[in-house]
CSV table of C-alpha atoms in Angstrom, one decimal:
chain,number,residue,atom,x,y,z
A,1,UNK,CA,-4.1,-16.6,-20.2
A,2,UNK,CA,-6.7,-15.5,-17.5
A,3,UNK,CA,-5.6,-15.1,-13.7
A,4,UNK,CA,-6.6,-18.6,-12.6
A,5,UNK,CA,-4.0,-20.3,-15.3
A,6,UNK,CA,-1.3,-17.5,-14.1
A,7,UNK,CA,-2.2,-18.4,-10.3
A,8,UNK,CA,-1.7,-22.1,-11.2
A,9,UNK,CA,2.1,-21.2,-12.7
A,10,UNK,CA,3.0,-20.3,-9.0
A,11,UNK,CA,1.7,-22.9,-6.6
A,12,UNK,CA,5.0,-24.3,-6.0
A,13,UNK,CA,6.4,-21.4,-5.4
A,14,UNK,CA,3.2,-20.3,-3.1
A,15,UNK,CA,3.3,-23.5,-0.9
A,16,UNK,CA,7.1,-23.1,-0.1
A,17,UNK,CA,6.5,-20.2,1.1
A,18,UNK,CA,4.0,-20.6,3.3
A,19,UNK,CA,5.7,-24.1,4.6
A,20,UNK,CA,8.7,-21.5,5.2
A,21,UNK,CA,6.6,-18.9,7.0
A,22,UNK,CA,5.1,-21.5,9.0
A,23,UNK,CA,8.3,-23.6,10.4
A,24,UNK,CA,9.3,-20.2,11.4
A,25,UNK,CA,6.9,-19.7,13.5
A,26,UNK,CA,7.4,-22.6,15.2
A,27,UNK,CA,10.9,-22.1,15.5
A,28,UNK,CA,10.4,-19.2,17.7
A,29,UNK,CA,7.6,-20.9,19.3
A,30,UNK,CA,9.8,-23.1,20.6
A,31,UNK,CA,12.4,-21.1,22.2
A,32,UNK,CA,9.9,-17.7,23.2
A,33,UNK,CA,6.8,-16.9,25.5
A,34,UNK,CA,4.0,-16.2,22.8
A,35,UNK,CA,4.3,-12.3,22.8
A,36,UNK,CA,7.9,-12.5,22.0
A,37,UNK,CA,7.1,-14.7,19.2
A,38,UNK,CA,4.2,-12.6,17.8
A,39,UNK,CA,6.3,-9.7,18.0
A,40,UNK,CA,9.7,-11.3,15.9
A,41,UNK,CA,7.3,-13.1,13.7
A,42,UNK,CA,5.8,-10.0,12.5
A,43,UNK,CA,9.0,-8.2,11.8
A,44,UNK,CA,10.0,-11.3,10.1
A,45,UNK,CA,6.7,-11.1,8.1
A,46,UNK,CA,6.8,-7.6,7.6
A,47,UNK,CA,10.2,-8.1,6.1
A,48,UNK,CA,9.8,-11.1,3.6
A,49,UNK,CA,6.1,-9.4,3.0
A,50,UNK,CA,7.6,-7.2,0.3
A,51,UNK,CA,9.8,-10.1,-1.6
A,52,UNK,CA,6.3,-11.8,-1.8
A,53,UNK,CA,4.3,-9.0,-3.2
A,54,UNK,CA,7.2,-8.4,-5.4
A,55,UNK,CA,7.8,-11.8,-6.3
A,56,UNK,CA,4.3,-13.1,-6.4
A,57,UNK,CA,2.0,-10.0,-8.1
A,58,UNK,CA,5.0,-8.5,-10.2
A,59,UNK,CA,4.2,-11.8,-13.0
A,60,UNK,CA,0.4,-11.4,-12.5
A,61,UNK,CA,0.3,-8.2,-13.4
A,62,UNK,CA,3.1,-8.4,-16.1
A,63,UNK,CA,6.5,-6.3,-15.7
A,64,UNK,CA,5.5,-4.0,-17.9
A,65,UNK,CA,2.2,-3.0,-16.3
A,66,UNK,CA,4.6,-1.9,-13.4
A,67,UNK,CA,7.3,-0.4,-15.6
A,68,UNK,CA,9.9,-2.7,-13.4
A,69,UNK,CA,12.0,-6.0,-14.5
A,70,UNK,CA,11.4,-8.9,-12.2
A,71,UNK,CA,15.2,-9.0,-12.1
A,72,UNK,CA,15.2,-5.5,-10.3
A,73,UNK,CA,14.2,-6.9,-7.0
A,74,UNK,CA,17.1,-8.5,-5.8
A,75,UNK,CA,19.3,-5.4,-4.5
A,76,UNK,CA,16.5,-4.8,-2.0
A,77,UNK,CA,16.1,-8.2,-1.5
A,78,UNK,CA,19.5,-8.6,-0.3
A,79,UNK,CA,19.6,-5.8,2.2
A,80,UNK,CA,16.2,-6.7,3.5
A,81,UNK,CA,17.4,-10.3,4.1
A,82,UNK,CA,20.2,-9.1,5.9
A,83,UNK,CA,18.3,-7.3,8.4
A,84,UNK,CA,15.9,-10.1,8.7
A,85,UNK,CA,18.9,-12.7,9.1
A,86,UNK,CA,20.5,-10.6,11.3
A,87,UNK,CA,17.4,-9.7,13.9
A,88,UNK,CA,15.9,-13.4,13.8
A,89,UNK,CA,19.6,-15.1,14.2
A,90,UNK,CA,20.6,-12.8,16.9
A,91,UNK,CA,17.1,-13.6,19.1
A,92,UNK,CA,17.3,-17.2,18.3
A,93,UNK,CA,21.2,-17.3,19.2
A,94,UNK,CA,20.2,-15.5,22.7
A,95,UNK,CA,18.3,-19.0,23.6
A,96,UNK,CA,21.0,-21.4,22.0
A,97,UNK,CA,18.1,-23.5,21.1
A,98,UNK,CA,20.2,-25.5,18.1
A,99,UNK,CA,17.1,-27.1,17.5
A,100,UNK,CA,14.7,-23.6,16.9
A,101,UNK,CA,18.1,-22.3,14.9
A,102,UNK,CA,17.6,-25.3,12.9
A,103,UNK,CA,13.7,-25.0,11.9
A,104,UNK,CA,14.3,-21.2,11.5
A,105,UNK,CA,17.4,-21.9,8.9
A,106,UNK,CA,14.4,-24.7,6.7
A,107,UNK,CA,12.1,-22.4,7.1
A,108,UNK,CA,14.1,-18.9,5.7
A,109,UNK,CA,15.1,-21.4,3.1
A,110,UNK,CA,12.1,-22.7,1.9
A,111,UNK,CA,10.6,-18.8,1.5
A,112,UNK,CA,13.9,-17.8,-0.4
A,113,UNK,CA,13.7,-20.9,-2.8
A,114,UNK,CA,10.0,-19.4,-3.3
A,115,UNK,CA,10.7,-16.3,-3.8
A,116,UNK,CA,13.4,-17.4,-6.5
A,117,UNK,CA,11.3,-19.8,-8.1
A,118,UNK,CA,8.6,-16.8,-9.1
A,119,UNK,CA,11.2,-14.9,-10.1
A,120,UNK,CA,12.6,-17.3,-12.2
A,121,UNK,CA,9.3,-17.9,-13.3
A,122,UNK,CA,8.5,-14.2,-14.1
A,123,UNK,CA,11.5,-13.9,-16.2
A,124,UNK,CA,11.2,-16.6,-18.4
A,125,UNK,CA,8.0,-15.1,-18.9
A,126,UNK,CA,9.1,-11.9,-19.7
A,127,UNK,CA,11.7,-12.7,-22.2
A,128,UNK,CA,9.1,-14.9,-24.4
């Protein structure tokens, strides 16, 4: 199976993601002046930048090529999330802006659901 055929595999995933990255944006977009949304947004980038490198390269490269198990992500992933919950909720709570809380909350969604869906995907792939 050649890259192209793998990169196919994780469209879904891939479009979720970047659905989720982008209704974030605009959920702080919304609420912020334009520096203090470029500055939140790239923590918030910076933070979910590693589940997608992790989630997204691990199966192209195969789990064995990196000696790691797809599997083995999620203990970061879960303290990285919490930070990342924790900073965006607490500067979109300081507006009160239900309706930015409510595009943020989509959009953290739809990069999670992508970032399980590759993982899922990688193994299945590495139990066959």
């Amino acid at each position: 199976m050649d890259v192209r055929e793998k990169l196919k595999e994780y469209e879904l995933p891939f479009m979720l993601s970047i659905a989720g990255y982008v209704l974030v944006f605009f959920s702080f977009y919304h609420s912020f002046e334009l520096w203090v949304t470029l500055v939140f947004y790239a923590g918030f980038a910076i933070v979910f930048g590693y589940f997608e490198l992790e989630a997204f390269i691990l199966p192209l490269r195969g789990a064995s090529a990196m000696e790691k198990k797809p599997g083995q992500v999620t203990l970061k992933m879960i303290l990285l999330v919490s930070i990342g919950n924790a900073m965006m909720i607490m500067a979109l709570m300081y507006k009160l802006d239900w309706k930015s809380f409510f595009l943020y909350f989509i959009g953290l969604n739809l990069i999670l659901a992508s970032i399980q869906l590759a993982l899922k995907k990688a193994k299945s792939k590495d139990n066959n």
